PDB file of C-alpha atoms in Angstrom:
ATOM      1  CA  MET W   1      88.978  70.491 101.798  1.00  0.00           C
ATOM      2  CA  ASN W   2      89.742  74.098 101.073  1.00  0.00           C
ATOM      3  CA  ALA W   3      93.328  75.155 101.771  1.00  0.00           C
ATOM      4  CA  HIS W   4      92.494  78.364 103.619  1.00  0.00           C
ATOM      5  CA  LYS W   5      95.345  80.582 104.758  1.00  0.00           C
ATOM      6  CA  ILE W   6      95.019  81.732 108.359  1.00  0.00           C
ATOM      7  CA  LEU W   7      97.053  84.150 110.429  1.00  0.00           C
ATOM      8  CA  VAL W   8      96.655  84.079 114.207  1.00  0.00           C
ATOM      9  CA  LEU W   9      98.040  87.148 115.935  1.00  0.00           C
ATOM     10  CA  HIS W  10      98.599  87.297 119.670  1.00  0.00           C
ATOM     11  CA  GLY W  11      99.243  90.741 121.119  1.00  0.00           C
ATOM     12  CA  PRO W  12     101.277  92.048 124.036  1.00  0.00           C
ATOM     13  CA  ASN W  13     101.863  90.007 127.167  1.00  0.00           C
ATOM     14  CA  LEU W  14     100.234  86.894 125.734  1.00  0.00           C
ATOM     15  CA  ASN W  15     103.682  85.302 125.711  1.00  0.00           C
ATOM     16  CA  LEU W  16     103.242  85.189 129.515  1.00  0.00           C
ATOM     17  CA  LEU W  17     100.118  83.032 129.425  1.00  0.00           C
ATOM     18  CA  GLY W  18     100.095  80.290 132.010  1.00  0.00           C
ATOM     19  CA  THR W  19     101.998  82.380 134.532  1.00  0.00           C
ATOM     20  CA  ARG W  20     100.441  85.848 134.248  1.00  0.00           C
ATOM     21  CA  GLN W  21      97.216  86.293 136.224  1.00  0.00           C
ATOM     22  CA  PRO W  22      96.033  82.690 135.794  1.00  0.00           C
ATOM     23  CA  GLU W  23      92.845  83.561 137.686  1.00  0.00           C
ATOM     24  CA  ILE W  24      91.904  85.691 134.644  1.00  0.00           C
ATOM     25  CA  TYR W  25      93.735  84.058 131.740  1.00  0.00           C
ATOM     26  CA  GLY W  26      93.989  80.425 132.824  1.00  0.00           C
ATOM     27  CA  HIS W  27      96.923  78.053 133.084  1.00  0.00           C
ATOM     28  CA  GLU W  28      97.434  77.226 129.396  1.00  0.00           C
ATOM     29  CA  THR W  29     100.552  78.599 127.788  1.00  0.00           C
ATOM     30  CA  LEU W  30     100.671  80.296 124.427  1.00  0.00           C
ATOM     31  CA  ASP W  31     102.390  77.186 123.045  1.00  0.00           C
ATOM     32  CA  ASP W  32      99.475  75.061 124.323  1.00  0.00           C
ATOM     33  CA  ILE W  33      97.003  77.295 122.487  1.00  0.00           C
ATOM     34  CA  ASN W  34      99.050  77.423 119.294  1.00  0.00           C
ATOM     35  CA  ASN W  35      99.496  73.632 119.271  1.00  0.00           C
ATOM     36  CA  ARG W  36      95.706  73.162 119.445  1.00  0.00           C
ATOM     37  CA  LEU W  37      95.316  75.608 116.548  1.00  0.00           C
ATOM     38  CA  TYR W  38      97.977  73.823 114.472  1.00  0.00           C
ATOM     39  CA  GLU W  39      96.254  70.484 115.138  1.00  0.00           C
ATOM     40  CA  LYS W  40      92.841  71.787 114.061  1.00  0.00           C
ATOM     41  CA  ALA W  41      94.345  73.371 110.952  1.00  0.00           C
ATOM     42  CA  ALA W  42      96.132  70.133 110.011  1.00  0.00           C
ATOM     43  CA  VAL W  43      92.907  68.134 110.319  1.00  0.00           C
ATOM     44  CA  ASN W  44      91.146  70.610 108.017  1.00  0.00           C
ATOM     45  CA  GLY W  45      93.997  71.057 105.529  1.00  0.00           C
ATOM     46  CA  TRP W  46      94.446  74.730 106.373  1.00  0.00           C
ATOM     47  CA  ASP W  47      97.700  76.672 106.216  1.00  0.00           C
ATOM     48  CA  ILE W  48      98.086  78.456 109.574  1.00  0.00           C
ATOM     49  CA  VAL W  49     100.714  80.757 111.021  1.00  0.00           C
ATOM     50  CA  CYS W  50     100.658  81.853 114.668  1.00  0.00           C
ATOM     51  CA  ARG W  51     102.632  84.916 115.733  1.00  0.00           C
ATOM     52  CA  GLN W  52     102.959  86.862 118.962  1.00  0.00           C
ATOM     53  CA  SER W  53     104.438  90.283 119.482  1.00  0.00           C
ATOM     54  CA  ASN W  54     104.584  92.845 122.225  1.00  0.00           C
ATOM     55  CA  HIS W  55     105.197  95.492 119.553  1.00  0.00           C
ATOM     56  CA  GLU W  56     102.382  97.242 117.731  1.00  0.00           C
ATOM     57  CA  GLY W  57     104.406  97.775 114.565  1.00  0.00           C
ATOM     58  CA  GLU W  58     105.219  94.072 114.257  1.00  0.00           C
ATOM     59  CA  LEU W  59     101.518  93.226 114.477  1.00  0.00           C
ATOM     60  CA  ILE W  60     100.764  95.813 111.787  1.00  0.00           C
ATOM     61  CA  ASP W  61     103.546  94.413 109.571  1.00  0.00           C
ATOM     62  CA  ALA W  62     102.028  90.931 109.926  1.00  0.00           C
ATOM     63  CA  ILE W  63      98.571  92.237 108.961  1.00  0.00           C
ATOM     64  CA  GLN W  64     100.027  93.964 105.913  1.00  0.00           C
ATOM     65  CA  GLU W  65     101.867  90.787 104.900  1.00  0.00           C
ATOM     66  CA  ALA W  66      98.605  88.857 105.223  1.00  0.00           C
ATOM     67  CA  ARG W  67      96.953  91.388 102.931  1.00  0.00           C
ATOM     68  CA  MET W  68      99.591  90.738 100.280  1.00  0.00           C
ATOM     69  CA  ASN W  69      99.891  86.943 100.529  1.00  0.00           C
ATOM     70  CA  GLY W  70      96.263  85.917 100.101  1.00  0.00           C
ATOM     71  CA  THR W  71      95.413  85.173 103.722  1.00  0.00           C
ATOM     72  CA  ASP W  72      91.714  84.357 104.108  1.00  0.00           C
ATOM     73  CA  LEU W  73      91.316  84.866 107.853  1.00  0.00           C
ATOM     74  CA  ILE W  74      93.054  86.819 110.578  1.00  0.00           C
ATOM     75  CA  VAL W  75      92.281  85.711 114.112  1.00  0.00           C
ATOM     76  CA  ILE W  76      93.591  88.433 116.383  1.00  0.00           C
ATOM     77  CA  ASN W  77      93.833  88.809 120.109  1.00  0.00           C
ATOM     78  CA  PRO W  78      95.133  92.358 120.210  1.00  0.00           C
ATOM     79  CA  ALA W  79      95.181  92.280 124.031  1.00  0.00           C
ATOM     80  CA  ALA W  80      95.659  95.817 125.394  1.00  0.00           C
ATOM     81  CA  TYR W  81      96.010  97.195 121.855  1.00  0.00           C
ATOM     82  CA  SER W  82      92.274  96.514 121.447  1.00  0.00           C
ATOM     83  CA  HIS W  83      91.588  99.595 123.495  1.00  0.00           C
ATOM     84  CA  THR W  84      94.289 101.899 122.141  1.00  0.00           C
ATOM     85  CA  SER W  85      95.375 101.111 118.599  1.00  0.00           C
ATOM     86  CA  VAL W  86      93.829 103.001 115.748  1.00  0.00           C
ATOM     87  CA  ALA W  87      96.903 101.925 113.760  1.00  0.00           C
ATOM     88  CA  ILE W  88      95.961  98.234 114.049  1.00  0.00           C
ATOM     89  CA  LEU W  89      92.383  99.139 113.081  1.00  0.00           C
ATOM     90  CA  ASP W  90      93.672 100.973 110.008  1.00  0.00           C
ATOM     91  CA  ALA W  91      95.815  97.986 108.977  1.00  0.00           C
ATOM     92  CA  LEU W  92      92.857  95.621 109.419  1.00  0.00           C
ATOM     93  CA  ASN W  93      90.648  97.968 107.375  1.00  0.00           C
ATOM     94  CA  ALA W  94      93.078  97.495 104.470  1.00  0.00           C
ATOM     95  CA  PHE W  95      92.822  93.687 104.781  1.00  0.00           C
ATOM     96  CA  GLU W  96      90.132  92.212 102.527  1.00  0.00           C
ATOM     97  CA  GLY W  97      89.705  88.840 104.227  1.00  0.00           C
ATOM     98  CA  LYS W  98      87.753  87.874 107.305  1.00  0.00           C
ATOM     99  CA  VAL W  99      88.779  89.132 110.762  1.00  0.00           C
ATOM    100  CA  VAL W 100      87.776  87.578 114.080  1.00  0.00           C
ATOM    101  CA  GLU W 101      88.786  89.255 117.326  1.00  0.00           C
ATOM    102  CA  VAL W 102      89.368  86.933 120.291  1.00  0.00           C
ATOM    103  CA  HIS W 103      89.774  87.664 123.988  1.00  0.00           C
ATOM    104  CA  LEU W 104      90.403  84.987 126.597  1.00  0.00           C
ATOM    105  CA  SER W 105      88.517  86.900 129.273  1.00  0.00           C
ATOM    106  CA  ASN W 106      85.168  88.637 128.997  1.00  0.00           C
ATOM    107  CA  ILE W 107      86.413  92.186 128.518  1.00  0.00           C
ATOM    108  CA  HIS W 108      82.919  93.517 129.263  1.00  0.00           C
ATOM    109  CA  LYS W 109      83.063  92.203 132.836  1.00  0.00           C
ATOM    110  CA  ARG W 110      86.381  93.914 133.505  1.00  0.00           C
ATOM    111  CA  GLU W 111      87.526  97.508 133.947  1.00  0.00           C
ATOM    112  CA  THR W 112      85.512 100.082 132.017  1.00  0.00           C
ATOM    113  CA  PHE W 113      88.428 101.054 129.769  1.00  0.00           C
ATOM    114  CA  ARG W 114      88.503  97.468 128.432  1.00  0.00           C
ATOM    115  CA  HIS W 115      84.897  97.631 127.208  1.00  0.00           C
ATOM    116  CA  HIS W 116      85.817  99.479 124.009  1.00  0.00           C
ATOM    117  CA  SER W 117      87.753  97.817 121.200  1.00  0.00           C
ATOM    118  CA  TYR W 118      88.927  99.619 118.093  1.00  0.00           C
ATOM    119  CA  VAL W 119      89.532  96.244 116.450  1.00  0.00           C
ATOM    120  CA  ALA W 120      85.853  95.333 116.906  1.00  0.00           C
ATOM    121  CA  MET W 121      84.988  98.153 114.512  1.00  0.00           C
ATOM    122  CA  ARG W 122      86.545  96.040 111.710  1.00  0.00           C
ATOM    123  CA  ALA W 123      86.030  92.517 113.003  1.00  0.00           C
ATOM    124  CA  ASP W 124      83.484  90.250 111.350  1.00  0.00           C
ATOM    125  CA  GLY W 125      83.062  88.583 114.743  1.00  0.00           C
ATOM    126  CA  VAL W 126      84.189  89.063 118.325  1.00  0.00           C
ATOM    127  CA  ILE W 127      84.637  86.204 120.791  1.00  0.00           C
ATOM    128  CA  ALA W 128      85.256  87.052 124.433  1.00  0.00           C
ATOM    129  CA  GLY W 129      85.233  85.064 127.616  1.00  0.00           C
ATOM    130  CA  LEU W 130      85.552  81.522 126.250  1.00  0.00           C
ATOM    131  CA  GLY W 131      89.200  81.193 127.212  1.00  0.00           C
ATOM    132  CA  SER W 132      91.436  79.522 124.653  1.00  0.00           C
ATOM    133  CA  HIS W 133      88.422  77.757 123.150  1.00  0.00           C
ATOM    134  CA  GLY W 134      87.548  81.108 121.566  1.00  0.00           C
ATOM    135  CA  TYR W 135      90.426  80.693 119.125  1.00  0.00           C
ATOM    136  CA  LEU W 136      89.037  77.347 117.948  1.00  0.00           C
ATOM    137  CA  VAL W 137      85.580  78.887 117.543  1.00  0.00           C
ATOM    138  CA  ALA W 138      87.171  81.619 115.429  1.00  0.00           C
ATOM    139  CA  LEU W 139      88.642  78.966 113.117  1.00  0.00           C
ATOM    140  CA  ASP W 140      85.173  77.407 112.813  1.00  0.00           C
ATOM    141  CA  SER W 141      84.032  80.617 111.146  1.00  0.00           C
ATOM    142  CA  LEU W 142      85.738  79.306 107.984  1.00  0.00           C
ATOM    143  CA  SER W 143      83.376  76.318 107.781  1.00  0.00           C
TER     144      SER W 143
END
């Protein structure tokens, strides 16, 4: 087994999962999702860190840290920052590993402003609309 280093970044408002608009985002909490990711990583011998922030700068700092510490994969759900943050795109462009963008909902079936993602311009893959299972699929991209 290869000891890949993985960073999972959850953007703004994802700390409210399970209670915020469950008809769109489901009933799982962020802890539920992270626990499934930790379990999958343990089975595969991967080193995984999951972080959530409502602050753009903290997400950028985490991406820059990943660039410096040999992280192989960033799985990022930038949430609303997908549609607004050139700064997150710039930080991801400086990261040399693999990037997979994940969205719980299908952003292309929602409001028009959600159809564009700056992060997708850097991402090696984009997963949308699979709910929390999308995060697990993103980890499978290492196999």
